[in-house]
PDB file of C-alpha atoms in Angstrom:
ATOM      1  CA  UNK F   1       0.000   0.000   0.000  1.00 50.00           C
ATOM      2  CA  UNK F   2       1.204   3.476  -1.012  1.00 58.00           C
ATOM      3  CA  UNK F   3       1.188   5.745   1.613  1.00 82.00           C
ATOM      4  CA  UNK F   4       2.145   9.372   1.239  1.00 89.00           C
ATOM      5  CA  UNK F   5       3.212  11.730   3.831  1.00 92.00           C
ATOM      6  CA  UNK F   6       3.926  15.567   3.563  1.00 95.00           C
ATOM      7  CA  UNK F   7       4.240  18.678   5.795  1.00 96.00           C
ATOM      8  CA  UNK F   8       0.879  19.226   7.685  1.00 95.00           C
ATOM      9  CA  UNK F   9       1.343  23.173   6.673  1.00 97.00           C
ATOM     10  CA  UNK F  10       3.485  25.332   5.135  1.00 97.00           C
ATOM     11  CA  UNK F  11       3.775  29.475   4.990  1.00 97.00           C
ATOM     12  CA  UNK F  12       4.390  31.899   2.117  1.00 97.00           C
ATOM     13  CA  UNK F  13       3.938  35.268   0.958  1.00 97.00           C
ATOM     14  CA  UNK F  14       1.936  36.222  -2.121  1.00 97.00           C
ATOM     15  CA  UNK F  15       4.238  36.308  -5.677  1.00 96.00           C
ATOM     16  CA  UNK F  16       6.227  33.554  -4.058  1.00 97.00           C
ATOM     17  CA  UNK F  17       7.073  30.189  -5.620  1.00 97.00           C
ATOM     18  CA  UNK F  18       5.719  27.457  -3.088  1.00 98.00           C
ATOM     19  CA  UNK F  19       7.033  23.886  -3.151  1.00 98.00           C
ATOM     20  CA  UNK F  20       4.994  21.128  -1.353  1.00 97.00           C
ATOM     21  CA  UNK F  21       6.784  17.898  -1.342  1.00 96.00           C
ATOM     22  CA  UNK F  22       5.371  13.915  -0.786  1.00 95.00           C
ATOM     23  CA  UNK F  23       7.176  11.253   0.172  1.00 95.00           C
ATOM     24  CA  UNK F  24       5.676   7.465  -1.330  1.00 92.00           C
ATOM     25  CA  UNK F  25       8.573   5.301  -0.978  1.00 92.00           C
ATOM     26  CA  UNK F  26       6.673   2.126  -1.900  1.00 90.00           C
ATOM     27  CA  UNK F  27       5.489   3.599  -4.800  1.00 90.00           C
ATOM     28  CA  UNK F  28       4.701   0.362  -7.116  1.00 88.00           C
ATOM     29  CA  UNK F  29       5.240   0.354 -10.668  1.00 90.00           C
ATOM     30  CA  UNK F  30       2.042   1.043 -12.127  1.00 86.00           C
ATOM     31  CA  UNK F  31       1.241   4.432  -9.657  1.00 88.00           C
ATOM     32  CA  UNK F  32       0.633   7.655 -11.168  1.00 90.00           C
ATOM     33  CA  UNK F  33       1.241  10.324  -8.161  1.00 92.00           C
ATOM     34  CA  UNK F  34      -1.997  13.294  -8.736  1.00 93.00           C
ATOM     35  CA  UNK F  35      -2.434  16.335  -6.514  1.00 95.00           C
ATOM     36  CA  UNK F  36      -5.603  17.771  -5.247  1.00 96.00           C
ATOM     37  CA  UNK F  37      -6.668  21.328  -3.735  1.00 97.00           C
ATOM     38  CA  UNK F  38      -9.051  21.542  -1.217  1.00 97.00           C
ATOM     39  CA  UNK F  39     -10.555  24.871  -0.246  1.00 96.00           C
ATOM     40  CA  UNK F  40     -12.903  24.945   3.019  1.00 91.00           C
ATOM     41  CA  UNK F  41     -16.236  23.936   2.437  1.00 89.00           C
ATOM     42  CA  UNK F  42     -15.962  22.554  -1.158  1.00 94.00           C
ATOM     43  CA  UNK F  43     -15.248  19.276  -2.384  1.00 95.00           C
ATOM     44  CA  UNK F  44     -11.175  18.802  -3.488  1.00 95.00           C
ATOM     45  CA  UNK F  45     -10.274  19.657  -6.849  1.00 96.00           C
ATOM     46  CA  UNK F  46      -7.812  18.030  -9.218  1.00 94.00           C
ATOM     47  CA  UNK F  47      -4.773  20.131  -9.834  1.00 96.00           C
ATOM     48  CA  UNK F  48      -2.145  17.892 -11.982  1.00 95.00           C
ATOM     49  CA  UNK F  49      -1.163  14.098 -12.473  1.00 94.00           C
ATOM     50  CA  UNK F  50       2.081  12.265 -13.541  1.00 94.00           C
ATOM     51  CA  UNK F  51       3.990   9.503 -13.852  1.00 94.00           C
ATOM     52  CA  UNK F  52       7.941  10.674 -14.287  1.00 92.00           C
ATOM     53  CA  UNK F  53      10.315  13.594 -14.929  1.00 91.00           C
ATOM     54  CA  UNK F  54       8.633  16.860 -15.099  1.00 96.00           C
ATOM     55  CA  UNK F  55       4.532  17.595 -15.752  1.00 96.00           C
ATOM     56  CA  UNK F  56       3.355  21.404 -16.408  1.00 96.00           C
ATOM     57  CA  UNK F  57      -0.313  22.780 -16.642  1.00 95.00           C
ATOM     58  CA  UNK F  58      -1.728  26.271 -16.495  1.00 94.00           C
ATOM     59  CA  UNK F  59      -1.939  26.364 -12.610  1.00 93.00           C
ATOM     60  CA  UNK F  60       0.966  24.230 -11.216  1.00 97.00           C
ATOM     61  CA  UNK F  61       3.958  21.911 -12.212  1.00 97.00           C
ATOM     62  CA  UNK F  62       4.696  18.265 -10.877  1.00 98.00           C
ATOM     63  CA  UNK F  63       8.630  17.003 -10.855  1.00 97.00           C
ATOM     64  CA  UNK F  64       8.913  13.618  -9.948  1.00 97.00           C
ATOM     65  CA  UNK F  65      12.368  11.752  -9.612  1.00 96.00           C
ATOM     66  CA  UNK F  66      13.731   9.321 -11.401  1.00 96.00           C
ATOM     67  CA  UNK F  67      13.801   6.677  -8.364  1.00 95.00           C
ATOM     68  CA  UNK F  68       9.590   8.250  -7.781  1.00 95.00           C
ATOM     69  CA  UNK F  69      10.027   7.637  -4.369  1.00 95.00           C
ATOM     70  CA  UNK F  70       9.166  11.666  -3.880  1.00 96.00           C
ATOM     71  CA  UNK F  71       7.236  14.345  -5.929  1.00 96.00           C
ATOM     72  CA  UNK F  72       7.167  18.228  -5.663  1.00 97.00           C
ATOM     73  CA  UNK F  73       4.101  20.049  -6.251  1.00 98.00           C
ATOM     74  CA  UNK F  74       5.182  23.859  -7.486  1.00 98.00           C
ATOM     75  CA  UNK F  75       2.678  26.419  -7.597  1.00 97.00           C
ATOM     76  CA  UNK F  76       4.470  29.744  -8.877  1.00 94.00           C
ATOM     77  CA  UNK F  77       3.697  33.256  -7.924  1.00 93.00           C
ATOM     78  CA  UNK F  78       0.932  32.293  -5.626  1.00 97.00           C
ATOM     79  CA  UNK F  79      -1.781  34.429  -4.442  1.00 96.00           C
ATOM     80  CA  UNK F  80      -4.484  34.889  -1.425  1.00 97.00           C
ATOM     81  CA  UNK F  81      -6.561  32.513  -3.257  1.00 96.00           C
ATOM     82  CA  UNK F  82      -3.765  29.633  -3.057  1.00 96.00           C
ATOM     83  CA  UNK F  83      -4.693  29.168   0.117  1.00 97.00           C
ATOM     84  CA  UNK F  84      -6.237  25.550   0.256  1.00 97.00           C
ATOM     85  CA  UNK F  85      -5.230  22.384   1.498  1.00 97.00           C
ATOM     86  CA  UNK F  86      -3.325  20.242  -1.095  1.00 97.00           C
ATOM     87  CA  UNK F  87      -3.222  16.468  -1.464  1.00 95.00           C
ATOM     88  CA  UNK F  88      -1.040  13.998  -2.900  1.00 93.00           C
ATOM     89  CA  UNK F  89      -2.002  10.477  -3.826  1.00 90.00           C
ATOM     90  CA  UNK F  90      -0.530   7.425  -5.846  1.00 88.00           C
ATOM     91  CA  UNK F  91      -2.589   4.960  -7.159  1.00 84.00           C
ATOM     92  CA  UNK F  92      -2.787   2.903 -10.386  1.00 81.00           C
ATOM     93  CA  UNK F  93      -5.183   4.556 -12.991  1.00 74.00           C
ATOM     94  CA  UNK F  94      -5.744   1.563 -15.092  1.00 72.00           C
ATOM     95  CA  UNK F  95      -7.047  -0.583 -11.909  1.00 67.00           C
ATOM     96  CA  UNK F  96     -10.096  -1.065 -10.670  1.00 63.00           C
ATOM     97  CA  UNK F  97      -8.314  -1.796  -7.328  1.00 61.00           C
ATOM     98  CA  UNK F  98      -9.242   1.608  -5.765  1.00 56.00           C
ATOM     99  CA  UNK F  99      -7.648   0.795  -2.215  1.00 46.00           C
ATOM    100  CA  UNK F 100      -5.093   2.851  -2.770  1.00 45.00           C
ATOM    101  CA  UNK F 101      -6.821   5.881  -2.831  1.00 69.00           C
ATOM    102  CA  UNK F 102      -5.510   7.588   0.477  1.00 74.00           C
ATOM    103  CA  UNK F 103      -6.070  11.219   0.916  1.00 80.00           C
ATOM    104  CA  UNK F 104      -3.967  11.738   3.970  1.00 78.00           C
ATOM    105  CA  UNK F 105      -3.980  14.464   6.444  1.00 83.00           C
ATOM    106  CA  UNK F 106      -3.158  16.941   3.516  1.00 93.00           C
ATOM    107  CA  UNK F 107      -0.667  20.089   3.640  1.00 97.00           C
ATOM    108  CA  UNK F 108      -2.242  23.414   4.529  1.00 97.00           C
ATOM    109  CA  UNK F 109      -0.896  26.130   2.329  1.00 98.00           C
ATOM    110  CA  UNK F 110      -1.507  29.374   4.200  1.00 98.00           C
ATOM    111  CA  UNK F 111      -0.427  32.294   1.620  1.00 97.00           C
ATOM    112  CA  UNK F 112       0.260  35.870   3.254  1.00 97.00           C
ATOM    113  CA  UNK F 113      -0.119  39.268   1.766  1.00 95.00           C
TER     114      UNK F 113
ATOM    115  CA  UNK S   1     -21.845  20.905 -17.655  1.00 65.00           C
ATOM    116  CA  UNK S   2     -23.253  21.322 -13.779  1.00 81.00           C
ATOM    117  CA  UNK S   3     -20.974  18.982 -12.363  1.00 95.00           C
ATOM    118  CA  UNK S   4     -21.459  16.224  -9.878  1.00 97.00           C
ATOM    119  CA  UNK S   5     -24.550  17.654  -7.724  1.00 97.00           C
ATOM    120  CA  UNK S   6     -25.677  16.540  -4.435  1.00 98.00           C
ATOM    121  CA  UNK S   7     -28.913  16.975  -2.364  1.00 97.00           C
ATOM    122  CA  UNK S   8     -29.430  17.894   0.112  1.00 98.00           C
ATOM    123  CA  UNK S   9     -26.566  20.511   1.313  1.00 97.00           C
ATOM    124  CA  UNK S  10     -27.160  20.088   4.801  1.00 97.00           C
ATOM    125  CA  UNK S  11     -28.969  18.209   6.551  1.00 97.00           C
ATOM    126  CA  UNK S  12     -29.973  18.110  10.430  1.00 98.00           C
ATOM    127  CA  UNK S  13     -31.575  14.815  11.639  1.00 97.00           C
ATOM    128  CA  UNK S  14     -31.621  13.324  15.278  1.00 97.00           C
ATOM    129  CA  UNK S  15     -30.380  10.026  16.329  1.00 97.00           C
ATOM    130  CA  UNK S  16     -32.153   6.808  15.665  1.00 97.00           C
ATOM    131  CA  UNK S  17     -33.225   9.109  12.240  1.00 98.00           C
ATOM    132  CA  UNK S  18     -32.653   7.483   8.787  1.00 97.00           C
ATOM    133  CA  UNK S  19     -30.634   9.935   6.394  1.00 98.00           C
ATOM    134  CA  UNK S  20     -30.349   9.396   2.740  1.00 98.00           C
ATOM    135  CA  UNK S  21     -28.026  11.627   0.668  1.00 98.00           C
ATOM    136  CA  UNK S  22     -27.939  11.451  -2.900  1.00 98.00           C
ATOM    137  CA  UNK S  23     -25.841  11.863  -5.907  1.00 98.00           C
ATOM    138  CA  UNK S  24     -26.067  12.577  -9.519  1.00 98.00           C
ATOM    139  CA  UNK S  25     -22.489  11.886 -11.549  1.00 97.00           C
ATOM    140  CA  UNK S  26     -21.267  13.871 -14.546  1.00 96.00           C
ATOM    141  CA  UNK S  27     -22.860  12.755 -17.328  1.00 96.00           C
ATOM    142  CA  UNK S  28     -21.060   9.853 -18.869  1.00 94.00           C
ATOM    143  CA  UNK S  29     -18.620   9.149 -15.802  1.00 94.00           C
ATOM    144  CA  UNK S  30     -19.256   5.454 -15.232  1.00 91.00           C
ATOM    145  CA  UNK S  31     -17.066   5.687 -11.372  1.00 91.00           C
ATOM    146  CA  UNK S  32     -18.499   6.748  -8.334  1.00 93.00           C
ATOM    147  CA  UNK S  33     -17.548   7.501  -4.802  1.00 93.00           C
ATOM    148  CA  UNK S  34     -18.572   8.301  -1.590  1.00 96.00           C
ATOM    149  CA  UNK S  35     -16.540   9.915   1.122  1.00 95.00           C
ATOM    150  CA  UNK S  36     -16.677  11.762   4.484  1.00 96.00           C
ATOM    151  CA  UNK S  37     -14.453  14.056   5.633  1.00 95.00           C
ATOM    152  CA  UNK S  38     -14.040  15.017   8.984  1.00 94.00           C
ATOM    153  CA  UNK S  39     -11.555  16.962  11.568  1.00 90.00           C
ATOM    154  CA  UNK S  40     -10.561  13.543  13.157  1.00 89.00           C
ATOM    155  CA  UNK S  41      -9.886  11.983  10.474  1.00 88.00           C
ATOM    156  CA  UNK S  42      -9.558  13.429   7.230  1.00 89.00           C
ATOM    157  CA  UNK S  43     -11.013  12.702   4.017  1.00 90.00           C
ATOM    158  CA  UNK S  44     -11.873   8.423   3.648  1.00 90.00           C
ATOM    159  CA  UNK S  45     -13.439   6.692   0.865  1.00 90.00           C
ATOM    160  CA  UNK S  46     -16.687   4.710   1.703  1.00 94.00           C
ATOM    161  CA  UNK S  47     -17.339   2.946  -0.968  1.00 93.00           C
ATOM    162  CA  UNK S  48     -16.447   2.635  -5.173  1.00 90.00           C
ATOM    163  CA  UNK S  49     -18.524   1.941  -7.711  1.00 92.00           C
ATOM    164  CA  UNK S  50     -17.716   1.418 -11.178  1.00 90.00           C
ATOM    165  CA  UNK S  51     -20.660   0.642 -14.234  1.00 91.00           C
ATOM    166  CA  UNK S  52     -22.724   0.992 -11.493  1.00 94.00           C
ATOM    167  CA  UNK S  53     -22.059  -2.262  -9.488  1.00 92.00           C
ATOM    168  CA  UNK S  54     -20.391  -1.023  -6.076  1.00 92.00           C
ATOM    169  CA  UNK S  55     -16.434  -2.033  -6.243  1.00 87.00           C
ATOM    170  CA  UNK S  56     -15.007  -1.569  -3.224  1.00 85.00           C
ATOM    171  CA  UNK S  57     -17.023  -1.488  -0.174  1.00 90.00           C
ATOM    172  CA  UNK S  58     -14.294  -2.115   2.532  1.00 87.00           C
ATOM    173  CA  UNK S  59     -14.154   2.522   3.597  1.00 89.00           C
ATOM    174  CA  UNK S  60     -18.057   1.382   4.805  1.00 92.00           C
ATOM    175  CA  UNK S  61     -17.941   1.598   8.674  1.00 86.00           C
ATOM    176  CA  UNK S  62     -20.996  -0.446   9.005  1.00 84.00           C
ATOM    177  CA  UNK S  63     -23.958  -2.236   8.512  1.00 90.00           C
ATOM    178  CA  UNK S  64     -25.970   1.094   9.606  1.00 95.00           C
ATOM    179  CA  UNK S  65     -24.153   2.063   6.080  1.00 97.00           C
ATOM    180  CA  UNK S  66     -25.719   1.008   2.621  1.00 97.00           C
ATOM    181  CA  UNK S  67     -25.181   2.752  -0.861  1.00 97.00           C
ATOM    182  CA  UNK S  68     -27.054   2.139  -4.156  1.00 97.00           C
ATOM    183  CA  UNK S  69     -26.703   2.810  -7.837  1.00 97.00           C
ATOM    184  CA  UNK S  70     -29.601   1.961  -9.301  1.00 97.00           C
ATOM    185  CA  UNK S  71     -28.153   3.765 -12.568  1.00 96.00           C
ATOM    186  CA  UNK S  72     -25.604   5.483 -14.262  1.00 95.00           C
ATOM    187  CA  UNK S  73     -26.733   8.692 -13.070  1.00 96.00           C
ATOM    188  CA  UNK S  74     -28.209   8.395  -9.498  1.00 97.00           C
ATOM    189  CA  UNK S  75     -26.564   6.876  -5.936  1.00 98.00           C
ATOM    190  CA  UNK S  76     -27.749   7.210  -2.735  1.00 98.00           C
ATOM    191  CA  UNK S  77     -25.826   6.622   0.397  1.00 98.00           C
ATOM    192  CA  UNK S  78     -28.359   5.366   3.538  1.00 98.00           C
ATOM    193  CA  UNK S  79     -27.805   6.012   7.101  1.00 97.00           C
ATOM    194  CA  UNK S  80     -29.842   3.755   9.665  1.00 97.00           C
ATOM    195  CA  UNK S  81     -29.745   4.050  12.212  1.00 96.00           C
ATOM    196  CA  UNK S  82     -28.450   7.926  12.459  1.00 97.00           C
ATOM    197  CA  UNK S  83     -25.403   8.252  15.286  1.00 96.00           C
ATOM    198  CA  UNK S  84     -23.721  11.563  16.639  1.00 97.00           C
ATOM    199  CA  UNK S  85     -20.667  10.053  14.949  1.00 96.00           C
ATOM    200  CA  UNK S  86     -21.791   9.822  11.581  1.00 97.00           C
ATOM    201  CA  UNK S  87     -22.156  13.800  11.784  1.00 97.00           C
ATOM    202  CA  UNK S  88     -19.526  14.676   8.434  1.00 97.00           C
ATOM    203  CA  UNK S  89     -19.701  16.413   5.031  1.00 98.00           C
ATOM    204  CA  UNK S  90     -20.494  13.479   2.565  1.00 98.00           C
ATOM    205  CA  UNK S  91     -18.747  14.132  -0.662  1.00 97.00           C
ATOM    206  CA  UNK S  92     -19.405  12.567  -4.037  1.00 97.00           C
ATOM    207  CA  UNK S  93     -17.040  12.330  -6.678  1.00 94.00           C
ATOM    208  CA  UNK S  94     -17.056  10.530 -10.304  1.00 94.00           C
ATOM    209  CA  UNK S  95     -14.578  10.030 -12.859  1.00 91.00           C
ATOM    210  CA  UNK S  96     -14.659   8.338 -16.462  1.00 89.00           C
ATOM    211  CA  UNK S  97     -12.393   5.029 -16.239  1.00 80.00           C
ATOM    212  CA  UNK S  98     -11.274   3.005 -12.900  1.00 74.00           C
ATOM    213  CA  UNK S  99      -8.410   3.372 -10.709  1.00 72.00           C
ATOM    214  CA  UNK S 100      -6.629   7.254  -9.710  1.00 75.00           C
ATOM    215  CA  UNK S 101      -7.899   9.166 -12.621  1.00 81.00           C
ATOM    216  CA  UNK S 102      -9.016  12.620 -12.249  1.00 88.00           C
ATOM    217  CA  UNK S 103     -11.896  12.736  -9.864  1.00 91.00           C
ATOM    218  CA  UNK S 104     -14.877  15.780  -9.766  1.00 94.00           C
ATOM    219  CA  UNK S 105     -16.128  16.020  -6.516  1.00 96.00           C
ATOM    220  CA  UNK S 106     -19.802  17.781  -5.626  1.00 97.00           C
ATOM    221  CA  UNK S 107     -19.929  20.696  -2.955  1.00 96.00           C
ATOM    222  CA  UNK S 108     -20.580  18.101  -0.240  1.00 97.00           C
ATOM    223  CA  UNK S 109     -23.735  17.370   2.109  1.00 98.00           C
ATOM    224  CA  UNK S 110     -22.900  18.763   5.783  1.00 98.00           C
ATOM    225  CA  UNK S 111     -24.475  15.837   8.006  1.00 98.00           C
ATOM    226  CA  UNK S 112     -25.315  16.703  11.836  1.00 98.00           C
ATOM    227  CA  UNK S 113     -27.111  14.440  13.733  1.00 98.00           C
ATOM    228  CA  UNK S 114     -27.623  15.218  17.672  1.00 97.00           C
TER     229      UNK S 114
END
Protein backbone atom coordinates (compact mmCIF):
# COMPACT_ATOMS: atom_id res chain seq x y z
CA UNK A 1 0.00 0.00 0.00
CA UNK A 2 1.20 3.48 -1.01
CA UNK A 3 1.19 5.75 1.61
CA UNK A 4 2.14 9.37 1.24
CA UNK A 5 3.21 11.73 3.83
CA UNK A 6 3.93 15.57 3.56
CA UNK A 7 4.24 18.68 5.80
CA UNK A 8 0.88 19.23 7.69
CA UNK A 9 1.34 23.17 6.67
CA UNK A 10 3.48 25.33 5.13
CA UNK A 11 3.77 29.47 4.99
CA UNK A 12 4.39 31.90 2.12
CA UNK A 13 3.94 35.27 0.96
CA UNK A 14 1.94 36.22 -2.12
CA UNK A 15 4.24 36.31 -5.68
CA UNK A 16 6.23 33.55 -4.06
CA UNK A 17 7.07 30.19 -5.62
CA UNK A 18 5.72 27.46 -3.09
CA UNK A 19 7.03 23.89 -3.15
CA UNK A 20 4.99 21.13 -1.35
CA UNK A 21 6.78 17.90 -1.34
CA UNK A 22 5.37 13.92 -0.79
CA UNK A 23 7.18 11.25 0.17
CA UNK A 24 5.68 7.46 -1.33
CA UNK A 25 8.57 5.30 -0.98
CA UNK A 26 6.67 2.13 -1.90
CA UNK A 27 5.49 3.60 -4.80
CA UNK A 28 4.70 0.36 -7.12
CA UNK A 29 5.24 0.35 -10.67
CA UNK A 30 2.04 1.04 -12.13
CA UNK A 31 1.24 4.43 -9.66
CA UNK A 32 0.63 7.66 -11.17
CA UNK A 33 1.24 10.32 -8.16
CA UNK A 34 -2.00 13.29 -8.74
CA UNK A 35 -2.43 16.34 -6.51
CA UNK A 36 -5.60 17.77 -5.25
CA UNK A 37 -6.67 21.33 -3.74
CA UNK A 38 -9.05 21.54 -1.22
CA UNK A 39 -10.56 24.87 -0.25
CA UNK A 40 -12.90 24.95 3.02
CA UNK A 41 -16.24 23.94 2.44
CA UNK A 42 -15.96 22.55 -1.16
CA UNK A 43 -15.25 19.28 -2.38
CA UNK A 44 -11.18 18.80 -3.49
CA UNK A 45 -10.27 19.66 -6.85
CA UNK A 46 -7.81 18.03 -9.22
CA UNK A 47 -4.77 20.13 -9.83
CA UNK A 48 -2.15 17.89 -11.98
CA UNK A 49 -1.16 14.10 -12.47
CA UNK A 50 2.08 12.26 -13.54
CA UNK A 51 3.99 9.50 -13.85
CA UNK A 52 7.94 10.67 -14.29
CA UNK A 53 10.32 13.59 -14.93
CA UNK A 54 8.63 16.86 -15.10
CA UNK A 55 4.53 17.59 -15.75
CA UNK A 56 3.36 21.40 -16.41
CA UNK A 57 -0.31 22.78 -16.64
CA UNK A 58 -1.73 26.27 -16.50
CA UNK A 59 -1.94 26.36 -12.61
CA UNK A 60 0.97 24.23 -11.22
CA UNK A 61 3.96 21.91 -12.21
CA UNK A 62 4.70 18.26 -10.88
CA UNK A 63 8.63 17.00 -10.85
CA UNK A 64 8.91 13.62 -9.95
CA UNK A 65 12.37 11.75 -9.61
CA UNK A 66 13.73 9.32 -11.40
CA UNK A 67 13.80 6.68 -8.36
CA UNK A 68 9.59 8.25 -7.78
CA UNK A 69 10.03 7.64 -4.37
CA UNK A 70 9.17 11.67 -3.88
CA UNK A 71 7.24 14.34 -5.93
CA UNK A 72 7.17 18.23 -5.66
CA UNK A 73 4.10 20.05 -6.25
CA UNK A 74 5.18 23.86 -7.49
CA UNK A 75 2.68 26.42 -7.60
CA UNK A 76 4.47 29.74 -8.88
CA UNK A 77 3.70 33.26 -7.92
CA UNK A 78 0.93 32.29 -5.63
CA UNK A 79 -1.78 34.43 -4.44
CA UNK A 80 -4.48 34.89 -1.43
CA UNK A 81 -6.56 32.51 -3.26
CA UNK A 82 -3.76 29.63 -3.06
CA UNK A 83 -4.69 29.17 0.12
CA UNK A 84 -6.24 25.55 0.26
CA UNK A 85 -5.23 22.38 1.50
CA UNK A 86 -3.32 20.24 -1.10
CA UNK A 87 -3.22 16.47 -1.46
CA UNK A 88 -1.04 14.00 -2.90
CA UNK A 89 -2.00 10.48 -3.83
CA UNK A 90 -0.53 7.42 -5.85
CA UNK A 91 -2.59 4.96 -7.16
CA UNK A 92 -2.79 2.90 -10.39
CA UNK A 93 -5.18 4.56 -12.99
CA UNK A 94 -5.74 1.56 -15.09
CA UNK A 95 -7.05 -0.58 -11.91
CA UNK A 96 -10.10 -1.06 -10.67
CA UNK A 97 -8.31 -1.80 -7.33
CA UNK A 98 -9.24 1.61 -5.77
CA UNK A 99 -7.65 0.80 -2.22
CA UNK A 100 -5.09 2.85 -2.77
CA UNK A 101 -6.82 5.88 -2.83
CA UNK A 102 -5.51 7.59 0.48
CA UNK A 103 -6.07 11.22 0.92
CA UNK A 104 -3.97 11.74 3.97
CA UNK A 105 -3.98 14.46 6.44
CA UNK A 106 -3.16 16.94 3.52
CA UNK A 107 -0.67 20.09 3.64
CA UNK A 108 -2.24 23.41 4.53
CA UNK A 109 -0.90 26.13 2.33
CA UNK A 110 -1.51 29.37 4.20
CA UNK A 111 -0.43 32.29 1.62
CA UNK A 112 0.26 35.87 3.25
CA UNK A 113 -0.12 39.27 1.77
CA UNK B 1 -21.85 20.91 -17.66
CA UNK B 2 -23.25 21.32 -13.78
CA UNK B 3 -20.97 18.98 -12.36
CA UNK B 4 -21.46 16.22 -9.88
CA UNK B 5 -24.55 17.65 -7.72
CA UNK B 6 -25.68 16.54 -4.43
CA UNK B 7 -28.91 16.97 -2.36
CA UNK B 8 -29.43 17.89 0.11
CA UNK B 9 -26.57 20.51 1.31
CA UNK B 10 -27.16 20.09 4.80
CA UNK B 11 -28.97 18.21 6.55
CA UNK B 12 -29.97 18.11 10.43
CA UNK B 13 -31.57 14.81 11.64
CA UNK B 14 -31.62 13.32 15.28
CA UNK B 15 -30.38 10.03 16.33
CA UNK B 16 -32.15 6.81 15.67
CA UNK B 17 -33.23 9.11 12.24
CA UNK B 18 -32.65 7.48 8.79
CA UNK B 19 -30.63 9.94 6.39
CA UNK B 20 -30.35 9.40 2.74
CA UNK B 21 -28.03 11.63 0.67
CA UNK B 22 -27.94 11.45 -2.90
CA UNK B 23 -25.84 11.86 -5.91
CA UNK B 24 -26.07 12.58 -9.52
CA UNK B 25 -22.49 11.89 -11.55
CA UNK B 26 -21.27 13.87 -14.55
CA UNK B 27 -22.86 12.76 -17.33
CA UNK B 28 -21.06 9.85 -18.87
CA UNK B 29 -18.62 9.15 -15.80
CA UNK B 30 -19.26 5.45 -15.23
CA UNK B 31 -17.07 5.69 -11.37
CA UNK B 32 -18.50 6.75 -8.33
CA UNK B 33 -17.55 7.50 -4.80
CA UNK B 34 -18.57 8.30 -1.59
CA UNK B 35 -16.54 9.91 1.12
CA UNK B 36 -16.68 11.76 4.48
CA UNK B 37 -14.45 14.06 5.63
CA UNK B 38 -14.04 15.02 8.98
CA UNK B 39 -11.55 16.96 11.57
CA UNK B 40 -10.56 13.54 13.16
CA UNK B 41 -9.89 11.98 10.47
CA UNK B 42 -9.56 13.43 7.23
CA UNK B 43 -11.01 12.70 4.02
CA UNK B 44 -11.87 8.42 3.65
CA UNK B 45 -13.44 6.69 0.87
CA UNK B 46 -16.69 4.71 1.70
CA UNK B 47 -17.34 2.95 -0.97
CA UNK B 48 -16.45 2.63 -5.17
CA UNK B 49 -18.52 1.94 -7.71
CA UNK B 50 -17.72 1.42 -11.18
CA UNK B 51 -20.66 0.64 -14.23
CA UNK B 52 -22.72 0.99 -11.49
CA UNK B 53 -22.06 -2.26 -9.49
CA UNK B 54 -20.39 -1.02 -6.08
CA UNK B 55 -16.43 -2.03 -6.24
CA UNK B 56 -15.01 -1.57 -3.22
CA UNK B 57 -17.02 -1.49 -0.17
CA UNK B 58 -14.29 -2.12 2.53
CA UNK B 59 -14.15 2.52 3.60
CA UNK B 60 -18.06 1.38 4.81
CA UNK B 61 -17.94 1.60 8.67
CA UNK B 62 -21.00 -0.45 9.00
CA UNK B 63 -23.96 -2.24 8.51
CA UNK B 64 -25.97 1.09 9.61
CA UNK B 65 -24.15 2.06 6.08
CA UNK B 66 -25.72 1.01 2.62
CA UNK B 67 -25.18 2.75 -0.86
CA UNK B 68 -27.05 2.14 -4.16
CA UNK B 69 -26.70 2.81 -7.84
CA UNK B 70 -29.60 1.96 -9.30
CA UNK B 71 -28.15 3.77 -12.57
CA UNK B 72 -25.60 5.48 -14.26
CA UNK B 73 -26.73 8.69 -13.07
CA UNK B 74 -28.21 8.39 -9.50
CA UNK B 75 -26.56 6.88 -5.94
CA UNK B 76 -27.75 7.21 -2.73
CA UNK B 77 -25.83 6.62 0.40
CA UNK B 78 -28.36 5.37 3.54
CA UNK B 79 -27.81 6.01 7.10
CA UNK B 80 -29.84 3.75 9.66
CA UNK B 81 -29.75 4.05 12.21
CA UNK B 82 -28.45 7.93 12.46
CA UNK B 83 -25.40 8.25 15.29
CA UNK B 84 -23.72 11.56 16.64
CA UNK B 85 -20.67 10.05 14.95
CA UNK B 86 -21.79 9.82 11.58
CA UNK B 87 -22.16 13.80 11.78
CA UNK B 88 -19.53 14.68 8.43
CA UNK B 89 -19.70 16.41 5.03
CA UNK B 90 -20.49 13.48 2.56
CA UNK B 91 -18.75 14.13 -0.66
CA UNK B 92 -19.41 12.57 -4.04
CA UNK B 93 -17.04 12.33 -6.68
CA UNK B 94 -17.06 10.53 -10.30
CA UNK B 95 -14.58 10.03 -12.86
CA UNK B 96 -14.66 8.34 -16.46
CA UNK B 97 -12.39 5.03 -16.24
CA UNK B 98 -11.27 3.00 -12.90
CA UNK B 99 -8.41 3.37 -10.71
CA UNK B 100 -6.63 7.25 -9.71
CA UNK B 101 -7.90 9.17 -12.62
CA UNK B 102 -9.02 12.62 -12.25
CA UNK B 103 -11.90 12.74 -9.86
CA UNK B 104 -14.88 15.78 -9.77
CA UNK B 105 -16.13 16.02 -6.52
CA UNK B 106 -19.80 17.78 -5.63
CA UNK B 107 -19.93 20.70 -2.96
CA UNK B 108 -20.58 18.10 -0.24
CA UNK B 109 -23.73 17.37 2.11
CA UNK B 110 -22.90 18.76 5.78
CA UNK B 111 -24.48 15.84 8.01
CA UNK B 112 -25.32 16.70 11.84
CA UNK B 113 -27.11 14.44 13.73
CA UNK B 114 -27.62 15.22 17.67
Amino acid sequence: LAKTTQPISMDSYEGQEVNITCSHNNIATNDYITWYQQFPSQGPRFIIQGYKTKVTNEVASLFIPADRKSSTLSLPRVSLSDTAVYYCLVGDVRSSNTGKLIFGQGTTLQVKP
Amino acid sequence: DAGVIQSPRHEVTEMGQEVTLRCKPISGHNSLFWYRQTMMRGLELLIYFNNNVPIDDSGMPEDRFSAKMPNASFSTLKIQPSEPRDSAVYFCASSLGQGAREQYFGPGTRLTVT
